[in-house]
């Protein structure tokens, strides 16, 4: 069972052979009884809880979910024992695992298996769930807000998610009697859920209304520290829980907001408790977050909607005969905006829909907040509270005025559109609403422009009205009144504001309004930009240029099909001026990067809608910018290393621009034309290939986008290859070959193979073959060894194996003779003499059928033949063109093994004192092993015999384990004279970690990518370990070695070293002090011919590439 608890799958699917065992109830009961006995031991308790978690999600052949009776019996047995075991609740270190159990029960068992339990058991379980959830809500929020500790918060989210599954589930079908289902729903679900919601609200309000503690500041000042982000895992499921009792929530929350607003009004007028201001602001902040995430939701694209339960509630009221007067709705909402502190709106209590009443109270608070800012009473408000207000206001405005929502729910079940819980479409009210929103948003931008996140929420709030009321916004005098006092280019959110303003103009669908906005907003910015470009470069001037370019970037991002033509004309004049800027500001990387960002968004959002003439205009300018970049910027990348990743951001932008150009032409011109866009890409590739060395390609994002660009080029315009020079073709093929080496990851191997397959198959077709140049054909021929070796090296990776088989197939289909010549050369090697007959027969069968281009069935059949081929050769084929043959390697390995490798004994502490426990003995040997159908094994094998102290093991399952040095561990270091070294750590429970360093503590891998073959066994109090370190892990010319053993906890840690620190100057152990390592005779460890440079194997490639 422990093995199954360590599996990565969330559900427990034991094999069918377990079926008899799992039909015995005592098997399950045993785990609960065992847990009761070991609960006080935290380590054993954790392992036991993991077993219970897996049992909670038991499924598969042994427990099919469609066998209802069996599932009900099992869940009944589980719940009975669970409630008995945790009658007093979980222990502190059990909380998260216990909540995971609850989560799994609801997510991985059919809800019917819970709801069909006996009345008494079902009631006990739901009462316990309610009481524990209320208890944990209080505890978790107290710790999260008061202590900034979020462990219990994360656990609570698991239960909230489970409750959401329950209330959204279709469990009512479990009951034939609808009245019984209603009773159960009200008693065990609806009212308990409402109590949980109320408890959460109590926890985020300060006394006397609630129990919120004083808040402790989070360490992170970024977006992740925002409450809306930090607590989203609670607020989102809480929204679903709220909607389950939506009418009660709307009534209660409306009362809360009204009471809160009344208190602030009294404080602001000097009639309230001023000492309550700080607590009140925090209360209001939480109320805003709760209403923003409850009855309205937001899609990924930012569009908002009113939750369906709100409409259902409105319809339910309609069914009772209540019909709200549309005019009353208008009067109420207008009063909330224009007279927010008036008590007269209480008369609308029973005359307006509950959702509209809540929305009105939100408007009232928003209006009061604006007045407080405007009157200078800033102590009564705060940027954080204002942000939360904008967040809620944007969601309500967008959801309640959504055209699509209106059309969806109009005449819903006989209700008229006026009765829907949405904003009125009345023109007079719309003007009031638009004026209110513009004043509130623009006042913040004008007066608090330095508050970037506040301005961002304000801008998003304005965007919430664009869809429904753009003409009114565009015609509003208040908009231009505020914009006249606002320097848009100085705002940190200038691009986002420009995007919204352009969207307003485009959505207004009125040429006069659009022309007015163009002249009053865009033209002044363009004129300023032109004047600045004429000035000499200076810090101030260049900074202003960057600001304006970012404004124009916002214009590009706002482009849509109906506005792209007009926007392109405006942007093209700017982009044309950027050609000169690329030269005069070539020394300013920020200006260059901003120009590239503008080009990226223009090719992403604008050019896709352009006709061929406009596209050609853009491409001509792009070619000029490419030329400027080649002349002035390429020298920046000379000598770059993988550590200069920030300098590679330009390359990422450039590659994205070129990808956009290619995809646009493919969509509009078709794939039979060598498009102007493809020519832009070819020109750019000629430039990029001069710098795309192995070092730069070690930057993951640059490498991925570069190889994807090659794939897009050969997919969208393979015929453009003919237009390339011989040198460019050669460089391109070399890049594909480099991508197949494996040093940049499996995705790039796959992309390189796919690229090669596409271009080869294109030119292998009969109507294209005459276009294939001799140079290109020769490049295809030279690619055969790399592709075939990649195929053989990746037989265990299904995806890579399939891609490489397709690439081999395409090369054979292009020119079978080339492959036959390669095979002939391969079989002529001395190392293949003994098995030549078997190999010849295997290759003959592999090639016996004709290869037809663009034949998917042919490729599938070829892969099947390749499978058969690999079975037949059984590792007999020597395909590596190395001087050392397999037989010679075996002889060398045998000679080294006879010499017994190297042996060491660790018998001192790190600082030179004798150990108080038995010594640790090590043995290092070379190991070579031939593997069928795969690259041979070349490893350094280390065997060690150490005392076993049985310290607590890591919580992670066996395997790669960051931070392993904090546990009982053996560590081995291999270094060279250049300060490059390999660190290998291994623990007694199957954990390991392999790290590569170029310089002391200068890590070049993340430690989470290198596998290790580890075998451990315990013999009494001894730990016998055996590891195999692949040759590829070692740096070049290893000359020094050290080994360490660590055990014990905290202040009692014992550090043992093969070569201790001996100068007496260090008081703290540090295993990275290379000066104390001693010489190692690698001639007794690694065969001659290896070790002079890192070994590149077919699994990891060259791990030390760029560090020679």
mmCIF file of C-alpha atoms in Angstrom, residues 575-892:
data_model
loop_
_atom_site.group_PDB
_atom_site.id
_atom_site.type_symbol
_atom_site.label_atom_id
_atom_site.label_comp_id
_atom_site.label_asym_id
_atom_site.label_seq_id
_atom_site.Cartn_x
_atom_site.Cartn_y
_atom_site.Cartn_z
ATOM 1 C CA UNK A 575 6.891 52.673 -37.556
ATOM 2 C CA UNK A 576 8.403 54.472 -40.549
ATOM 3 C CA UNK A 577 10.001 56.972 -38.189
ATOM 4 C CA UNK A 578 11.327 54.068 -36.115
ATOM 5 C CA UNK A 579 13.750 53.164 -38.919
ATOM 6 C CA UNK A 580 15.720 56.349 -38.285
ATOM 7 C CA UNK A 581 15.341 55.861 -34.523
ATOM 8 C CA UNK A 582 16.953 52.425 -34.806
ATOM 9 C CA UNK A 583 20.073 54.190 -36.084
ATOM 10 C CA UNK A 584 20.143 57.360 -33.991
ATOM 11 C CA UNK A 585 19.256 55.458 -30.764
ATOM 12 C CA UNK A 586 21.168 52.258 -31.502
ATOM 13 C CA UNK A 587 23.056 52.781 -28.224
ATOM 14 C CA UNK A 588 19.817 52.806 -26.202
ATOM 15 C CA UNK A 589 18.639 49.232 -25.698
ATOM 16 C CA UNK A 590 15.359 50.393 -24.111
ATOM 17 C CA UNK A 591 14.375 52.361 -27.210
ATOM 18 C CA UNK A 592 15.297 49.443 -29.467
ATOM 19 C CA UNK A 593 13.343 46.928 -27.353
ATOM 20 C CA UNK A 594 10.284 49.214 -27.249
ATOM 21 C CA UNK A 595 10.329 49.565 -31.041
ATOM 22 C CA UNK A 596 10.468 45.784 -31.355
ATOM 23 C CA UNK A 597 7.563 45.437 -28.906
ATOM 24 C CA UNK A 598 5.519 47.853 -31.037
ATOM 25 C CA UNK A 599 6.347 45.806 -34.144
ATOM 26 C CA UNK A 600 5.401 42.610 -32.339
ATOM 27 C CA UNK A 601 1.967 43.897 -31.345
ATOM 28 C CA UNK A 602 1.435 45.397 -34.797
ATOM 29 C CA UNK A 603 2.152 42.056 -36.457
ATOM 30 C CA UNK A 604 0.051 40.257 -33.825
ATOM 31 C CA UNK A 605 -3.059 42.431 -33.690
ATOM 32 C CA UNK A 606 -3.055 44.703 -36.778
ATOM 33 C CA UNK A 607 -1.371 43.158 -39.800
ATOM 34 C CA UNK A 608 -3.501 40.011 -39.703
ATOM 35 C CA UNK A 609 -6.383 42.142 -41.063
ATOM 36 C CA UNK A 610 -4.393 44.013 -43.737
ATOM 37 C CA UNK A 611 -4.551 43.540 -47.499
ATOM 38 C CA UNK A 612 -1.478 42.554 -49.513
ATOM 39 C CA UNK A 613 -0.546 46.138 -50.421
ATOM 40 C CA UNK A 614 -0.518 47.264 -46.804
ATOM 41 C CA UNK A 615 1.334 44.110 -45.781
ATOM 42 C CA UNK A 616 4.031 44.784 -48.348
ATOM 43 C CA UNK A 617 4.417 48.312 -47.014
ATOM 44 C CA UNK A 618 4.949 46.915 -43.533
ATOM 45 C CA UNK A 619 7.386 44.256 -44.779
ATOM 46 C CA UNK A 620 9.472 46.814 -46.644
ATOM 47 C CA UNK A 621 9.842 48.793 -43.438
ATOM 48 C CA UNK A 622 10.573 45.633 -41.501
ATOM 49 C CA UNK A 623 13.438 44.840 -43.864
ATOM 50 C CA UNK A 624 14.919 48.277 -43.193
ATOM 51 C CA UNK A 625 14.656 47.682 -39.454
ATOM 52 C CA UNK A 626 16.272 44.259 -39.858
ATOM 53 C CA UNK A 627 19.133 45.929 -41.708
ATOM 54 C CA UNK A 628 19.524 48.519 -38.931
ATOM 55 C CA UNK A 629 19.475 45.792 -36.327
ATOM 56 C CA UNK A 630 22.094 43.787 -38.209
ATOM 57 C CA UNK A 631 24.369 46.819 -38.493
ATOM 58 C CA UNK A 632 24.042 48.279 -35.017
ATOM 59 C CA UNK A 633 22.814 45.610 -32.590
ATOM 60 C CA UNK A 634 24.359 42.246 -33.456
ATOM 61 C CA UNK A 635 27.644 43.120 -31.760
ATOM 62 C CA UNK A 636 25.753 43.135 -28.444
ATOM 63 C CA UNK A 637 25.439 39.375 -28.606
ATOM 64 C CA UNK A 638 29.137 38.663 -29.088
ATOM 65 C CA UNK A 639 30.463 36.823 -26.087
ATOM 66 C CA UNK A 640 27.039 36.363 -24.514
ATOM 67 C CA UNK A 641 26.589 33.494 -22.088
ATOM 68 C CA UNK A 642 23.533 31.656 -20.854
ATOM 69 C CA UNK A 643 23.658 33.884 -17.760
ATOM 70 C CA UNK A 644 22.925 36.965 -19.891
ATOM 71 C CA UNK A 645 19.352 35.879 -20.450
ATOM 72 C CA UNK A 646 17.995 39.392 -19.928
ATOM 73 C CA UNK A 647 20.023 40.511 -22.964
ATOM 74 C CA UNK A 648 18.258 37.901 -25.045
ATOM 75 C CA UNK A 649 14.851 39.580 -24.649
ATOM 76 C CA UNK A 650 15.364 41.423 -27.962
ATOM 77 C CA UNK A 651 15.923 38.128 -29.718
ATOM 78 C CA UNK A 652 12.709 36.718 -28.274
ATOM 79 C CA UNK A 653 10.764 39.739 -29.541
ATOM 80 C CA UNK A 654 12.414 39.485 -32.949
ATOM 81 C CA UNK A 655 11.621 35.801 -33.282
ATOM 82 C CA UNK A 656 7.994 36.407 -32.300
ATOM 83 C CA UNK A 657 7.693 39.157 -34.917
ATOM 84 C CA UNK A 658 9.017 36.862 -37.636
ATOM 85 C CA UNK A 659 6.671 34.054 -36.577
ATOM 86 C CA UNK A 660 3.728 36.461 -36.842
ATOM 87 C CA UNK A 661 4.835 37.532 -40.323
ATOM 88 C CA UNK A 662 4.989 33.927 -41.493
ATOM 89 C CA UNK A 663 1.644 32.881 -40.026
ATOM 90 C CA UNK A 664 -0.095 35.969 -41.468
ATOM 91 C CA UNK A 665 1.121 35.241 -44.982
ATOM 92 C CA UNK A 666 0.165 31.592 -44.689
ATOM 93 C CA UNK A 667 -3.392 32.542 -43.789
ATOM 94 C CA UNK A 668 -3.836 35.211 -46.467
ATOM 95 C CA UNK A 669 -1.633 34.252 -49.406
ATOM 96 C CA UNK A 670 -1.725 30.503 -49.289
ATOM 97 C CA UNK A 671 1.203 28.115 -49.131
ATOM 98 C CA UNK A 672 1.993 28.055 -52.847
ATOM 99 C CA UNK A 673 3.557 31.513 -52.920
ATOM 100 C CA UNK A 674 7.014 32.549 -51.860
ATOM 101 C CA UNK A 675 5.570 35.471 -49.965
ATOM 102 C CA UNK A 676 7.165 38.775 -49.129
ATOM 103 C CA UNK A 677 6.786 37.774 -45.502
ATOM 104 C CA UNK A 678 8.875 34.649 -46.062
ATOM 105 C CA UNK A 679 11.546 36.791 -47.689
ATOM 106 C CA UNK A 680 11.584 38.999 -44.598
ATOM 107 C CA UNK A 681 12.106 35.910 -42.486
ATOM 108 C CA UNK A 682 14.892 34.579 -44.739
ATOM 109 C CA UNK A 683 16.685 37.915 -44.586
ATOM 110 C CA UNK A 684 16.315 37.914 -40.822
ATOM 111 C CA UNK A 685 17.528 34.339 -40.549
ATOM 112 C CA UNK A 686 20.705 35.259 -42.388
ATOM 113 C CA UNK A 687 21.303 37.777 -39.642
ATOM 114 C CA UNK A 688 20.238 35.564 -36.726
ATOM 115 C CA UNK A 689 22.242 32.532 -37.811
ATOM 116 C CA UNK A 690 25.448 34.536 -37.439
ATOM 117 C CA UNK A 691 24.901 34.646 -33.654
ATOM 118 C CA UNK A 692 22.866 31.527 -32.921
ATOM 119 C CA UNK A 693 25.670 29.571 -31.332
ATOM 120 C CA UNK A 694 25.309 26.899 -28.681
ATOM 121 C CA UNK A 695 25.744 29.406 -25.875
ATOM 122 C CA UNK A 696 22.894 31.677 -26.927
ATOM 123 C CA UNK A 697 20.675 28.684 -27.645
ATOM 124 C CA UNK A 698 21.138 27.593 -24.047
ATOM 125 C CA UNK A 699 18.677 30.378 -23.222
ATOM 126 C CA UNK A 700 15.482 28.260 -23.171
ATOM 127 C CA UNK A 701 13.047 30.852 -24.523
ATOM 128 C CA UNK A 702 15.390 31.976 -27.310
ATOM 129 C CA UNK A 703 16.091 28.379 -28.344
ATOM 130 C CA UNK A 704 12.438 27.346 -28.337
ATOM 131 C CA UNK A 705 11.257 30.318 -30.385
ATOM 132 C CA UNK A 706 14.161 30.033 -32.829
ATOM 133 C CA UNK A 707 13.528 26.382 -33.624
ATOM 134 C CA UNK A 708 9.785 27.015 -33.813
ATOM 135 C CA UNK A 709 10.471 29.776 -36.343
ATOM 136 C CA UNK A 710 12.362 27.300 -38.496
ATOM 137 C CA UNK A 711 9.415 24.909 -38.248
ATOM 138 C CA UNK A 712 6.936 27.644 -39.222
ATOM 139 C CA UNK A 713 9.102 28.597 -42.204
ATOM 140 C CA UNK A 714 9.305 25.085 -43.610
ATOM 141 C CA UNK A 715 5.627 24.396 -42.834
ATOM 142 C CA UNK A 716 4.182 27.629 -44.271
ATOM 143 C CA UNK A 717 6.706 28.345 -47.049
ATOM 144 C CA UNK A 718 8.898 25.295 -47.744
ATOM 145 C CA UNK A 719 9.390 26.513 -51.301
ATOM 146 C CA UNK A 720 11.175 29.568 -49.868
ATOM 147 C CA UNK A 721 14.122 27.271 -49.076
ATOM 148 C CA UNK A 722 14.980 27.416 -52.781
ATOM 149 C CA UNK A 723 15.434 31.172 -52.451
ATOM 150 C CA UNK A 724 18.128 30.739 -49.805
ATOM 151 C CA UNK A 725 21.816 30.932 -50.440
ATOM 152 C CA UNK A 726 23.892 27.779 -50.130
ATOM 153 C CA UNK A 727 25.484 29.165 -46.983
ATOM 154 C CA UNK A 728 22.121 29.844 -45.375
ATOM 155 C CA UNK A 729 20.824 26.372 -46.257
ATOM 156 C CA UNK A 730 23.931 24.832 -44.752
ATOM 157 C CA UNK A 731 23.563 26.889 -41.565
ATOM 158 C CA UNK A 732 19.885 26.016 -41.308
ATOM 159 C CA UNK A 733 20.583 22.288 -41.591
ATOM 160 C CA UNK A 734 23.356 22.578 -39.024
ATOM 161 C CA UNK A 735 20.887 24.208 -36.654
ATOM 162 C CA UNK A 736 18.456 21.324 -37.123
ATOM 163 C CA UNK A 737 21.289 18.899 -36.452
ATOM 164 C CA UNK A 738 22.261 20.853 -33.339
ATOM 165 C CA UNK A 739 18.654 20.768 -32.171
ATOM 166 C CA UNK A 740 18.676 16.976 -32.464
ATOM 167 C CA UNK A 741 21.706 16.732 -30.186
ATOM 168 C CA UNK A 742 19.465 16.846 -27.134
ATOM 169 C CA UNK A 743 21.331 19.566 -25.288
ATOM 170 C CA UNK A 744 18.381 21.971 -25.559
ATOM 171 C CA UNK A 745 15.648 19.592 -24.440
ATOM 172 C CA UNK A 746 13.224 17.121 -25.966
ATOM 173 C CA UNK A 747 10.814 19.705 -27.394
ATOM 174 C CA UNK A 748 13.575 21.147 -29.548
ATOM 175 C CA UNK A 749 14.621 17.665 -30.665
ATOM 176 C CA UNK A 750 11.025 17.108 -31.742
ATOM 177 C CA UNK A 751 10.771 20.516 -33.455
ATOM 178 C CA UNK A 752 14.020 19.948 -35.359
ATOM 179 C CA UNK A 753 12.913 16.523 -36.550
ATOM 180 C CA UNK A 754 9.518 17.842 -37.608
ATOM 181 C CA UNK A 755 11.126 20.739 -39.481
ATOM 182 C CA UNK A 756 13.440 18.416 -41.366
ATOM 183 C CA UNK A 757 10.599 16.042 -42.214
ATOM 184 C CA UNK A 758 8.463 18.866 -43.615
ATOM 185 C CA UNK A 759 11.127 20.290 -45.892
ATOM 186 C CA UNK A 760 12.437 16.920 -47.098
ATOM 187 C CA UNK A 761 8.953 15.621 -47.921
ATOM 188 C CA UNK A 762 8.185 18.846 -49.784
ATOM 189 C CA UNK A 763 11.188 18.422 -52.071
ATOM 190 C CA UNK A 764 10.738 14.677 -52.354
ATOM 191 C CA UNK A 765 7.394 15.203 -54.117
ATOM 192 C CA UNK A 766 7.630 14.658 -57.876
ATOM 193 C CA UNK A 767 6.468 18.174 -58.838
ATOM 194 C CA UNK A 768 8.961 19.847 -56.471
ATOM 195 C CA UNK A 769 12.049 17.677 -56.802
ATOM 196 C CA UNK A 770 13.361 19.530 -59.847
ATOM 197 C CA UNK A 771 13.455 22.685 -57.692
ATOM 198 C CA UNK A 772 15.783 21.059 -55.158
ATOM 199 C CA UNK A 773 19.307 22.377 -55.587
ATOM 200 C CA UNK A 774 22.362 20.136 -55.476
ATOM 201 C CA UNK A 775 23.495 21.916 -52.317
ATOM 202 C CA UNK A 776 20.190 21.202 -50.577
ATOM 203 C CA UNK A 777 20.226 17.541 -51.620
ATOM 204 C CA UNK A 778 23.751 17.211 -50.218
ATOM 205 C CA UNK A 779 22.566 18.723 -46.920
ATOM 206 C CA UNK A 780 19.791 16.147 -46.720
ATOM 207 C CA UNK A 781 22.355 13.405 -47.283
ATOM 208 C CA UNK A 782 24.588 14.726 -44.517
ATOM 209 C CA UNK A 783 21.650 14.791 -42.091
ATOM 210 C CA UNK A 784 21.087 11.017 -42.336
ATOM 211 C CA UNK A 785 23.568 9.908 -39.614
ATOM 212 C CA UNK A 786 22.253 12.401 -37.041
ATOM 213 C CA UNK A 787 18.623 11.528 -37.749
ATOM 214 C CA UNK A 788 19.161 7.769 -37.685
ATOM 215 C CA UNK A 789 21.167 7.935 -34.463
ATOM 216 C CA UNK A 790 18.480 10.148 -32.899
ATOM 217 C CA UNK A 791 15.908 7.541 -33.842
ATOM 218 C CA UNK A 792 17.855 4.717 -32.192
ATOM 219 C CA UNK A 793 18.625 6.822 -29.116
ATOM 220 C CA UNK A 794 14.981 7.694 -28.370
ATOM 221 C CA UNK A 795 13.187 4.387 -28.659
ATOM 222 C CA UNK A 796 11.889 4.788 -25.090
ATOM 223 C CA UNK A 797 10.262 8.146 -25.817
ATOM 224 C CA UNK A 798 7.145 7.444 -27.877
ATOM 225 C CA UNK A 799 6.786 10.952 -29.281
ATOM 226 C CA UNK A 800 10.442 11.471 -30.215
ATOM 227 C CA UNK A 801 10.695 7.984 -31.630
ATOM 228 C CA UNK A 802 7.675 8.610 -33.873
ATOM 229 C CA UNK A 803 9.068 11.959 -35.067
ATOM 230 C CA UNK A 804 12.506 10.511 -35.777
ATOM 231 C CA UNK A 805 11.007 7.548 -37.653
ATOM 232 C CA UNK A 806 9.109 10.017 -39.842
ATOM 233 C CA UNK A 807 12.319 11.956 -40.479
ATOM 234 C CA UNK A 808 14.193 8.778 -41.479
ATOM 235 C CA UNK A 809 11.277 7.816 -43.723
ATOM 236 C CA UNK A 810 11.307 11.227 -45.433
ATOM 237 C CA UNK A 811 15.051 11.047 -46.130
ATOM 238 C CA UNK A 812 14.699 7.585 -47.663
ATOM 239 C CA UNK A 813 11.695 8.766 -49.696
ATOM 240 C CA UNK A 814 13.758 11.689 -51.001
ATOM 241 C CA UNK A 815 16.699 9.589 -52.174
ATOM 242 C CA UNK A 816 16.926 5.963 -51.140
ATOM 243 C CA UNK A 817 20.434 5.720 -52.577
ATOM 244 C CA UNK A 818 21.734 8.191 -49.972
ATOM 245 C CA UNK A 819 20.525 6.011 -47.134
ATOM 246 C CA UNK A 820 21.882 2.849 -48.741
ATOM 247 C CA UNK A 821 25.307 4.479 -48.997
ATOM 248 C CA UNK A 822 25.109 5.390 -45.320
ATOM 249 C CA UNK A 823 24.176 1.812 -44.397
ATOM 250 C CA UNK A 824 27.031 0.459 -46.515
ATOM 251 C CA UNK A 825 29.492 2.725 -44.734
ATOM 252 C CA UNK A 826 28.036 1.737 -41.370
ATOM 253 C CA UNK A 827 28.387 -1.986 -42.047
ATOM 254 C CA UNK A 828 31.945 -1.584 -43.261
ATOM 255 C CA UNK A 829 33.076 -0.585 -39.782
ATOM 256 C CA UNK A 830 35.306 -3.079 -38.063
ATOM 257 C CA UNK A 831 33.034 -3.100 -35.025
ATOM 258 C CA UNK A 832 30.152 -4.415 -37.185
ATOM 259 C CA UNK A 833 32.088 -7.244 -38.878
ATOM 260 C CA UNK A 834 30.941 -10.005 -36.529
ATOM 261 C CA UNK A 835 27.241 -9.237 -36.956
ATOM 262 C CA UNK A 836 27.364 -8.011 -40.553
ATOM 263 C CA UNK A 837 25.155 -10.779 -41.975
ATOM 264 C CA UNK A 838 22.392 -10.206 -39.409
ATOM 265 C CA UNK A 839 22.605 -6.445 -39.841
ATOM 266 C CA UNK A 840 22.499 -6.616 -43.665
ATOM 267 C CA UNK A 841 19.387 -8.755 -43.532
ATOM 268 C CA UNK A 842 17.722 -6.404 -41.036
ATOM 269 C CA UNK A 843 18.465 -3.329 -43.175
ATOM 270 C CA UNK A 844 17.258 -5.094 -46.334
ATOM 271 C CA UNK A 845 13.908 -5.839 -44.703
ATOM 272 C CA UNK A 846 13.702 -2.267 -43.419
ATOM 273 C CA UNK A 847 14.101 -0.893 -46.965
ATOM 274 C CA UNK A 848 12.240 -3.518 -48.956
ATOM 275 C CA UNK A 849 9.099 -1.441 -49.633
ATOM 276 C CA UNK A 850 8.944 1.745 -51.739
ATOM 277 C CA UNK A 851 8.820 4.989 -49.758
ATOM 278 C CA UNK A 852 6.127 7.336 -51.061
ATOM 279 C CA UNK A 853 6.076 10.992 -50.058
ATOM 280 C CA UNK A 854 3.019 12.478 -48.337
ATOM 281 C CA UNK A 855 1.878 8.942 -47.549
ATOM 282 C CA UNK A 856 0.795 8.751 -43.919
ATOM 283 C CA UNK A 857 0.129 5.023 -44.116
ATOM 284 C CA UNK A 858 3.610 4.525 -45.505
ATOM 285 C CA UNK A 859 5.112 6.324 -42.512
ATOM 286 C CA UNK A 860 3.090 4.250 -40.078
ATOM 287 C CA UNK A 861 4.148 1.054 -41.857
ATOM 288 C CA UNK A 862 7.784 2.190 -41.785
ATOM 289 C CA UNK A 863 7.606 2.727 -38.037
ATOM 290 C CA UNK A 864 6.346 -0.824 -37.605
ATOM 291 C CA UNK A 865 9.295 -2.015 -39.697
ATOM 292 C CA UNK A 866 11.638 0.040 -37.546
ATOM 293 C CA UNK A 867 10.246 -1.698 -34.458
ATOM 294 C CA UNK A 868 10.991 -5.037 -36.073
ATOM 295 C CA UNK A 869 14.435 -3.814 -37.154
ATOM 296 C CA UNK A 870 15.375 -2.881 -33.589
ATOM 297 C CA UNK A 871 14.287 -6.279 -32.307
ATOM 298 C CA UNK A 872 16.456 -8.034 -34.882
ATOM 299 C CA UNK A 873 19.662 -6.066 -34.420
ATOM 300 C CA UNK A 874 19.461 -6.490 -30.622
ATOM 301 C CA UNK A 875 22.116 -3.854 -29.969
ATOM 302 C CA UNK A 876 24.566 -5.436 -32.434
ATOM 303 C CA UNK A 877 24.910 -2.287 -34.519
ATOM 304 C CA UNK A 878 27.811 0.054 -33.819
ATOM 305 C CA UNK A 879 26.724 3.352 -35.319
ATOM 306 C CA UNK A 880 29.054 5.781 -33.581
ATOM 307 C CA UNK A 881 31.914 6.969 -35.736
ATOM 308 C CA UNK A 882 34.465 6.846 -32.899
ATOM 309 C CA UNK A 883 38.041 5.662 -32.974
ATOM 310 C CA UNK A 884 37.443 3.365 -30.024
ATOM 311 C CA UNK A 885 35.425 0.260 -30.957
ATOM 312 C CA UNK A 886 32.984 -1.562 -28.699
ATOM 313 C CA UNK A 887 35.384 -4.467 -28.303
ATOM 314 C CA UNK A 888 38.214 -2.181 -27.295
ATOM 315 C CA UNK A 889 35.936 -0.514 -24.746
ATOM 316 C CA UNK A 890 35.050 -3.869 -23.245
ATOM 317 C CA UNK A 891 38.717 -4.813 -23.018
ATOM 318 C CA UNK A 892 39.573 -1.520 -21.352
#
